[in-house]
C-alpha atoms as one frame of an Amber mdcrd trajectory, in Angstrom:
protein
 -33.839  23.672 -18.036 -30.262  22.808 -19.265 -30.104  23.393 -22.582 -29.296
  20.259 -23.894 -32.695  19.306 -22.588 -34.656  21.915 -24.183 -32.833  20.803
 -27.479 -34.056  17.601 -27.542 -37.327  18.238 -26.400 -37.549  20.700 -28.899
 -36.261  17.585 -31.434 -38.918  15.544 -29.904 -41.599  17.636 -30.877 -40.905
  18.959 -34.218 -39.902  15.393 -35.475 -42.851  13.885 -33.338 -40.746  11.195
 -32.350 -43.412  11.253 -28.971 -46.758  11.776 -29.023 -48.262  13.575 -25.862
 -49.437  10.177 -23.220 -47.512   7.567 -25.010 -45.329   5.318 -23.442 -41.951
   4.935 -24.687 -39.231   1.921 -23.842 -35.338   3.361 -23.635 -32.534   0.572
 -23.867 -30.280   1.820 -20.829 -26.535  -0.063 -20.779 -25.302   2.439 -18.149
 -22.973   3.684 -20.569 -23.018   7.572 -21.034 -24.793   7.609 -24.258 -27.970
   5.293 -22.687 -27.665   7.474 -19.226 -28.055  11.012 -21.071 -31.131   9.526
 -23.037 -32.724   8.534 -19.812 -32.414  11.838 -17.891 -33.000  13.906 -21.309
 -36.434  11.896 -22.183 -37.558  12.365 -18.753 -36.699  16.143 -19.264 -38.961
  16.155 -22.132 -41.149  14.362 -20.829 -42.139  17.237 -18.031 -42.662  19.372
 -20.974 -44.500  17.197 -23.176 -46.176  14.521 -21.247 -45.524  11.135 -21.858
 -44.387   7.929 -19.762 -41.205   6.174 -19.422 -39.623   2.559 -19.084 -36.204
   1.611 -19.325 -35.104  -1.742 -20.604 -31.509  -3.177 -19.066 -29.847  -6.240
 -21.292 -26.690  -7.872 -18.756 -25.400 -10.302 -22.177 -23.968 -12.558 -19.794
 -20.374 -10.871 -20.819 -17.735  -9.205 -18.760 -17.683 -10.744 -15.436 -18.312
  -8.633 -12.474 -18.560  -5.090 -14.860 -21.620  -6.147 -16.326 -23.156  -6.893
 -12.878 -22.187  -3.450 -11.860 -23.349  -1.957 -14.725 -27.280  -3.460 -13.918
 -26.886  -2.484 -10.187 -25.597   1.068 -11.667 -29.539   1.388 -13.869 -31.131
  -0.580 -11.263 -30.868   1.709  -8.772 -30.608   5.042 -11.002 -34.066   3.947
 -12.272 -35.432   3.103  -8.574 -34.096   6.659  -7.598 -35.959   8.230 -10.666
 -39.065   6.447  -9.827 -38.907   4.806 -13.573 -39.307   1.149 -14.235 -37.099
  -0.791 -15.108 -37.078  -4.477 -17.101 -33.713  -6.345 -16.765 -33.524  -9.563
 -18.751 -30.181 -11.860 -18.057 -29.102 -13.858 -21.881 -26.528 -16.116 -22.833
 -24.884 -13.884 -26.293 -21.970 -15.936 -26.535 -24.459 -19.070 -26.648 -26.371
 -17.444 -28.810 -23.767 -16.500 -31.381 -22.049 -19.990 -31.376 -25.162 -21.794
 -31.821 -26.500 -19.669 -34.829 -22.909 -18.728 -36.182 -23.050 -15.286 -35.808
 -20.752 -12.843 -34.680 -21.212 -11.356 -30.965 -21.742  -7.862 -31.657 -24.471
  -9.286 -33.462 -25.565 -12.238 -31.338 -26.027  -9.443 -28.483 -27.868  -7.042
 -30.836 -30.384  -9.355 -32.038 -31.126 -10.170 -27.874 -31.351  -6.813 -27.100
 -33.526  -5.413 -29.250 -35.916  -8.300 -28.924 -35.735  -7.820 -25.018 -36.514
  -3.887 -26.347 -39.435  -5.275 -28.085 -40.804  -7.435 -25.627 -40.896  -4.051
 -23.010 -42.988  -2.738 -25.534 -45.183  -5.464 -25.541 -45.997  -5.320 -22.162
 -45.923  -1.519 -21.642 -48.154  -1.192 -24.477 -45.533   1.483 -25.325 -45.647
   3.150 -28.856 -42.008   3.948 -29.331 -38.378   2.755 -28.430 -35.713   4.879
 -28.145 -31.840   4.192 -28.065 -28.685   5.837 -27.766 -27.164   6.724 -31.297
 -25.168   9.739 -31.278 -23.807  12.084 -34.223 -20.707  10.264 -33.732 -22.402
   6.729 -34.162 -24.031   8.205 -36.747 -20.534   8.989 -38.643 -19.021   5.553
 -37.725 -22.139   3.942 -39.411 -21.760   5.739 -42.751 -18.127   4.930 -42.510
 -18.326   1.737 -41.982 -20.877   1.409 -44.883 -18.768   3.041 -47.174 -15.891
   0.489 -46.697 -17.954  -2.253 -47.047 -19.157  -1.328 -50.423 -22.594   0.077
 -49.092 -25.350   1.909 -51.975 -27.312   5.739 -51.560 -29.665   3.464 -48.909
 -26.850   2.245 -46.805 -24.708   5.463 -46.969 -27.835   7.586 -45.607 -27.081
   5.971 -42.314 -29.598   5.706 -39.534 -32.838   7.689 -38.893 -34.539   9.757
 -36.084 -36.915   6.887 -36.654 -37.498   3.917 -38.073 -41.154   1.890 -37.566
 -41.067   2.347 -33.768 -37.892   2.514 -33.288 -36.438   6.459 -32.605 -32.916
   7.613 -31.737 -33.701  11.685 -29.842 -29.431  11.434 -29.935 -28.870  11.431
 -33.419 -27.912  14.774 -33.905 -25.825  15.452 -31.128 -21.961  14.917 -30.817
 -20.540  12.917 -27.769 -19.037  15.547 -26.129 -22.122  17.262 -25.763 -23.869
  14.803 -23.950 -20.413  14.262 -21.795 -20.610  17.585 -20.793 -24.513  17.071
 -20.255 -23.604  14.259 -17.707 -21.018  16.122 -16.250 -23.113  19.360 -15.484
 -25.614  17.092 -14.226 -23.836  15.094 -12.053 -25.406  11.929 -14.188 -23.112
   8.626 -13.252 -22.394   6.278 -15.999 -20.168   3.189 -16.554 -17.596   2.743
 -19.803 -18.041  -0.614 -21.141 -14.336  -2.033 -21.484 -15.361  -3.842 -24.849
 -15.433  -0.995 -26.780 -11.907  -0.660 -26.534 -11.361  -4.534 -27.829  -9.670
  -3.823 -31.310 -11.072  -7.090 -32.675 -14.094  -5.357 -33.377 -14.038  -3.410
 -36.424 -16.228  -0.405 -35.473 -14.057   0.141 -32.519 -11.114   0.396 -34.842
 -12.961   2.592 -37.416 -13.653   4.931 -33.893 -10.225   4.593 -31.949  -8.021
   4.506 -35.497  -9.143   5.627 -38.416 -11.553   8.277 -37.811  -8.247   9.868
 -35.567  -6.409   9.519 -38.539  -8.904  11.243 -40.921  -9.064  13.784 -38.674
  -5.318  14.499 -37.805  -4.364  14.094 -41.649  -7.251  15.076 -43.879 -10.484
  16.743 -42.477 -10.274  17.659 -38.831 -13.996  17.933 -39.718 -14.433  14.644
 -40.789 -17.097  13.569 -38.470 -19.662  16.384 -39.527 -19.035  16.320 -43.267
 -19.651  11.715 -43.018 -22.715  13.007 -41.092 -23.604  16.033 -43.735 -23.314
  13.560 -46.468 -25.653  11.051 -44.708 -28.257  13.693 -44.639 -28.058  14.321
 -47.734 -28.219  11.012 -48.900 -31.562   9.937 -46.548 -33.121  13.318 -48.255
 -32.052  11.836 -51.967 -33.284   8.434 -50.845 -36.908   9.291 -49.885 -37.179
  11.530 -52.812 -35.908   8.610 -55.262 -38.128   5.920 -53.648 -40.956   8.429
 -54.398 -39.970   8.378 -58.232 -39.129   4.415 -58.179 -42.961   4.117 -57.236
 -43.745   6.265 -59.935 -41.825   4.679 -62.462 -42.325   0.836 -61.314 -46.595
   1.415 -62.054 -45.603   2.886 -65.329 -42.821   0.602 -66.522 -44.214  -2.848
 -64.806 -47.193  -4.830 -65.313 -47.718  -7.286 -62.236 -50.136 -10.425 -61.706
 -50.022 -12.483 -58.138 -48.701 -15.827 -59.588 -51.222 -18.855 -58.813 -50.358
 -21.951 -56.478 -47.934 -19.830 -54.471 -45.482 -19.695 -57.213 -44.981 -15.890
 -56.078 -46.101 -12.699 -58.448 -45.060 -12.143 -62.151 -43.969  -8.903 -63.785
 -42.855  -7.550 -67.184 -41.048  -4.708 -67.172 -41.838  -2.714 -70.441 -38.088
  -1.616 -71.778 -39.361   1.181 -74.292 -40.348   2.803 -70.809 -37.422   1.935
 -69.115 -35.014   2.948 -71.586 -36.555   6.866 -71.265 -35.479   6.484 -67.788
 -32.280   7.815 -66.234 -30.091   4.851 -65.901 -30.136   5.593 -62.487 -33.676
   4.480 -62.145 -33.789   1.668 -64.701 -31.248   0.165 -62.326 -33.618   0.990
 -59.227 -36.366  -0.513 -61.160 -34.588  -3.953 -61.543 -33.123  -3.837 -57.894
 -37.048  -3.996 -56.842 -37.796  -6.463 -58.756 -35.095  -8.720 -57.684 -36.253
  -7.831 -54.193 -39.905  -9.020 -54.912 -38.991 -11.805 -56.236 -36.391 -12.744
 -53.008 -33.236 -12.586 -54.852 -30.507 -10.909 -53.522 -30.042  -7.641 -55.339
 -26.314  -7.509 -55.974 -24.148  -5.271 -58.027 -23.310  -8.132 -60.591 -26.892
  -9.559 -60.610 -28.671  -6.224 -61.218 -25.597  -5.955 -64.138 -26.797  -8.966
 -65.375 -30.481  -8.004 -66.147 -29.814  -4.585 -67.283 -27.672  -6.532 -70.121
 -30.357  -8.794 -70.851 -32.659  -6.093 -71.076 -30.712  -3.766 -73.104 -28.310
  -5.241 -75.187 -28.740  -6.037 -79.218 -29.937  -9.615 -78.688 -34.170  -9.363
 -78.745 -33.975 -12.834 -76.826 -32.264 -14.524 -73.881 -32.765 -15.571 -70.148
 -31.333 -15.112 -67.145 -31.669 -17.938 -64.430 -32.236 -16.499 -60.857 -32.152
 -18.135 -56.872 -34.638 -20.090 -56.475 -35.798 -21.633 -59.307 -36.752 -17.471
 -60.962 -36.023 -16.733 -64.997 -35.871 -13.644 -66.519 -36.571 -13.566 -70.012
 -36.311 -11.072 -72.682 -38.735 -11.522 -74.985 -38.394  -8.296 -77.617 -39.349
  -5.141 -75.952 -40.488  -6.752 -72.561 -38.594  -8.862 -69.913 -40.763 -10.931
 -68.431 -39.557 -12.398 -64.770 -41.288 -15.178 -63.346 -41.137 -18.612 -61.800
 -42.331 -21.138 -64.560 -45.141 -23.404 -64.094 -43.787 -26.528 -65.563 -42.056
 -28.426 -62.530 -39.214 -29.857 -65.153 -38.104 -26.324 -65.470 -37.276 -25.988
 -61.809 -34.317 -28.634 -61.567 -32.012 -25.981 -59.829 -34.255 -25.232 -57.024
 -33.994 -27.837 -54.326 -37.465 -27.129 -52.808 -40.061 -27.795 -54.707 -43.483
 -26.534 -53.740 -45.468 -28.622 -51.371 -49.542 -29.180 -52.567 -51.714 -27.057
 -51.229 -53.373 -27.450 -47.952 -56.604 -26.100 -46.047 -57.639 -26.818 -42.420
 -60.545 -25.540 -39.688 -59.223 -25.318 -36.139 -62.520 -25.098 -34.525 -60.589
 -24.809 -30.836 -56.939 -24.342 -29.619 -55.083 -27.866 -29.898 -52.948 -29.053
 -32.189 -52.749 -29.480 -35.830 -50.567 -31.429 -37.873 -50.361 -30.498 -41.348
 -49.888 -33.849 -43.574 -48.509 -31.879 -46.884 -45.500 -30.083 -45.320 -44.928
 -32.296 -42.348 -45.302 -29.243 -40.050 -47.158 -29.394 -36.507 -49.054 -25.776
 -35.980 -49.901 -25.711 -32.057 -52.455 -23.050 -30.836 -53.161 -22.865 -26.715
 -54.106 -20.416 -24.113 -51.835 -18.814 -21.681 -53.348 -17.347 -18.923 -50.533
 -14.805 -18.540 -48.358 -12.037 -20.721 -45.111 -14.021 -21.853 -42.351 -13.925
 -20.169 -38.737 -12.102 -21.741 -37.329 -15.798 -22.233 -40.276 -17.069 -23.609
 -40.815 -14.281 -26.223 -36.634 -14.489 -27.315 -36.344 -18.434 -27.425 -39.289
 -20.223 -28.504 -40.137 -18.502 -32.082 -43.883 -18.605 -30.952 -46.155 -15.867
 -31.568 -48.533 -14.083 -28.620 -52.217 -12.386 -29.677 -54.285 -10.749 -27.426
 -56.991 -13.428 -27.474 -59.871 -11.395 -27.319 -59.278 -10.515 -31.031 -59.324
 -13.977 -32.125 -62.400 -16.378 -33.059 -62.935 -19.934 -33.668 -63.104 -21.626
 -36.298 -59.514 -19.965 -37.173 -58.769 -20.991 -40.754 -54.884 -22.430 -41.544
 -53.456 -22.236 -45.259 -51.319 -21.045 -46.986 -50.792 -17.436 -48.831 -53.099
 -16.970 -51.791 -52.825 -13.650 -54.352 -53.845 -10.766 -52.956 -53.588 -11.815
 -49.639 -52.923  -8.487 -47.291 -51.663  -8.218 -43.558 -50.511  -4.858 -41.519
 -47.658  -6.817 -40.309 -47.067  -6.035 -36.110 -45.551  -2.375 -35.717 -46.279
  -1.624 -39.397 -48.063   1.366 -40.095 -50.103   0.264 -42.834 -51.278  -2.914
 -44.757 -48.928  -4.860 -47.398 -49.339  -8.100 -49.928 -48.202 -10.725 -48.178
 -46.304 -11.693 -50.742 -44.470  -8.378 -50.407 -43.481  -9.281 -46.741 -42.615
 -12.631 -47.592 -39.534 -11.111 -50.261 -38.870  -8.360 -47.284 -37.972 -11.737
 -45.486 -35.872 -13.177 -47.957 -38.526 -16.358 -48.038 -37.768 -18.184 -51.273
 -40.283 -18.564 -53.878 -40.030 -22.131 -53.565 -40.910 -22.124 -49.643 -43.444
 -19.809 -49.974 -46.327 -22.277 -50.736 -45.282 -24.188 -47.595 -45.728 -20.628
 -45.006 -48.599 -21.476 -42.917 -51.504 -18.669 -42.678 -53.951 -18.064 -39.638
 -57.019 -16.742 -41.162 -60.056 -15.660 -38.192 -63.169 -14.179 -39.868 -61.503
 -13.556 -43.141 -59.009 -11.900 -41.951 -55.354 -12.968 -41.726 -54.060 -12.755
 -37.852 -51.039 -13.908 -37.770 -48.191 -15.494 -40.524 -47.072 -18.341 -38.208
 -43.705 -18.369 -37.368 -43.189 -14.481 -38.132 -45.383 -12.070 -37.059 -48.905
 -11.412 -36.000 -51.337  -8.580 -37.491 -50.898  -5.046 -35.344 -54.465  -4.987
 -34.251 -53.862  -8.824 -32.503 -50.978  -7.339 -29.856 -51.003  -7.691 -26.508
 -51.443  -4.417 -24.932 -52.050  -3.529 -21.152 -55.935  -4.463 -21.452 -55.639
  -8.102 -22.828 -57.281  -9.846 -20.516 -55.763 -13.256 -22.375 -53.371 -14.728
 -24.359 -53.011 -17.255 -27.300 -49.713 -18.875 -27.894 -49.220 -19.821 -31.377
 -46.101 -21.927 -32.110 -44.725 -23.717 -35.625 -42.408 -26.959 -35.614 -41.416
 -26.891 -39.381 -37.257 -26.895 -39.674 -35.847 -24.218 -42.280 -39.057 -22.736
 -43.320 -38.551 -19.451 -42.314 -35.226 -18.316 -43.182 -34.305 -14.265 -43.550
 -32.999 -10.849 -42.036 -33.944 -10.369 -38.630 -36.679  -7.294 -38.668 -34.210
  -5.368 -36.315
């Protein structure tokens, strides 16, 4: 066993990236980095039993190359005896239609083609290609761009389902890997294009760090980000313990999204450090964006000389400092919420007693719930926005409304359950939007958030023996951060 492979195997273990009979996805460009995963994984997986897919994205870029580069897995995979799920997508389409950049256009596709795999495999995890070197162009990259602690601890060994066995090892290592193995590969002739920024953070700057300043650059960016990811996790831990002594929460009533105080005499005992944390959450739970000026803002308010004042937040939010407490909230009285353009619709409760259609009269938005007698295919899954659920954990009469407080979810590849008013802020839903999200209740349990995600134990696995398609018409409803 080449040594290379017992170290990752070794990684896979003690991190338990794998567990023994799972089946994992791996995203395979034909680039070097993809190819050593591939033949590393299937190393492993001698020595620790699992099975293997690999999942091929041609982005509809580089004429001719990109073609060889799918022929190049195509047949590595068919000579490995490994499957092998090739989708073909339009990224340049994609990007000019949404107004997003390529590199991002193209990620967005792939890792939804990545997802899909899983889907279908019923596979647990899915791995990709990051190297150490990746790994020190991220944190880089972060740090010019103004990143905090969370964005300067870089990427993990794994993240929900998500896992990255390369992390930890160098490029040249896994060259040399490739090379003692006699492993082909294809270089991809974009990442030499010096309109993209990472690939002049990799071809200039990190040379000139190197050459002028650190010839250990690399390793001390990636040092730091370990350092950092340790600090993170152990500060989250403390937020938590801070945010149940220091905040009093209610749900707020008619969708209007929760309500906290933050008690200051408890916060001002705190390590600026953490008051700051403390007000960065709440600005999360509350959908705001938690910028440096913003989070400023409230820390004044809550700790300057004045006992009183407000603080008027997106989407139609106030904080107000009212003597030792700052209360944050959206107000009930409609006349307070001229800033926010979106109003919340009235509330709305229906009985689907069958699949059909639905129409719901108070938000104008058409719910449509139907059969399919087969798995979804990779461009049905990336274009339409509907939602797939193993049908056999469904039954009729399935309930539609929308969130109430307290309403819970473990959101698909989760690994527990959360408010859904928690998930809504994760997806930057405004406040004001929230009343019009459209629930899927079976049983009295929530199933599926339409438009977003279904619950974990709905997905389609190898055994579902059917499918139901749920799909939402309801224009700029459900606007946020992809999960991915």
């Amino acid at each position: 066993m080449h040594p290379l492979e017992k170290k990752i195997a070794r990684l896979v273990v003690d991190e338990r990236l794998i567990g023994r009979e799972e089946t994992v996805v791996t995203g395979v460009s034909g680039g070097p980095d993809s190819m050593a995963l591939l033949h590393l994984l299937l190393a492993t997986a001698r020595q620790h039993p699992f099975a293997l897919t690999a999942a091929h994205v041609h982005h509809g870029l580089r004429p001719g190359e990109a073609d060889d580069d799918e022929k190049l897995v195509r047949a590595h995979c068919r000579d490995l005896d490994i499957p092998c799920d090739v989708l073909h997508v339009d990224a340049a389409g994609r990007a000019a239609a949404e107004g997003l950049s390529l590199e991002h256009a193209g990620r967005l596709l792939r890792y939804r083609h990545f997802t899909a795999c899983a889907a279908r495999h019923d596979a647990a995890r899915i791995a990709v290609g990051h190297t150490a070197d990746d790994q020190a162009e991220e944190v880089l990259l972060r740090l010019l761009r103004g990143s905090g602690r969370a964005g300067l601890a870089g990427m993990s060994l794994m993240c929900g389902r998500v896992i990255r066995p390369l992390l930890t090892t160098p490029k040249q290592e896994l060259l040399a890997y490739l090379a003692d193995r006699a492993i082909p590969y294809r270089i991809d002739s974009s990442n030499a294009d010096p309109r993209h920024v990472r690939n002049r953070v990799r071809a200039d700057l990190l040379p000139i760090l190197e050459e002028q300043f650190n010839p250990a650059v690399r390793a001390g960016l990636r040092r730091t980000a370990d350092i950092l990811r340790c600090e993170e996790d152990y500060l989250r831990q403390r937020t938590a313990e801070l945010w149940r002594k220091a905040v009093r929460e209610q749900d707020g009533d008619d969708g209007r999204g929760p309500r906290h105080e933050l008690l200051l005499p408890v916060l001002r005992r705190a390590h600026p450090a953490m008051a700051r944390r403390i007000v960065e959450e709440l600005l999360i739970r509350h959908g705001c964006p938690a910028g440096f000026e913003r989070i400023a803002n409230l820390l004044h308010l809550a700790f300057g000389n004045a006992g009183s004042g407000r603080v008027h937040l997106p989407g139609g939010v106030r904080a107000v400092r009212e003597g030792d407490s700052l209360l944050c909230y959206r107000p009930p009285d409609m006349a307070d919420l001229r800033s926010d353009p979106h109003p919340p619709p009235p509330s709305f409760l229906y009985r689907m007693k069958s699949p059909g259609q639905l129409q719901i009269r108070e938000t104008g938005a058409r719910l449509v719930i139907e059969p399919q007698a087969h798995p979804p295919s990779d461009r049905e899954l990336l274009g339409s926005g509907a939602l797939y659920l193993d049908a056999a954990t469904v039954r009729f009469p399935i309930v539609v409304r929308p969130p109430r407080p307290g309403d819970r979810i473990r959101p698909l590849g989760a690994p527990g359950r959360k408010k859904v008013s928690d998930f809504l802020a994760a997806r930057r839903v405004p406040h004001a939007r929230r009343a019009s999200v459209v629930l899927l209740e079976s049983e009295g349990e929530i199933v599926a958030i339409a438009g977003m995600t279904i619950a974990e134990r709905c997905r389609l696995t190898g055994n579902s023996s059917g499918v139901l398609r749920i799909s939402l018409a309801d224009k700029g409803l459900y606007e946020g951060d992809d999960p991915w």
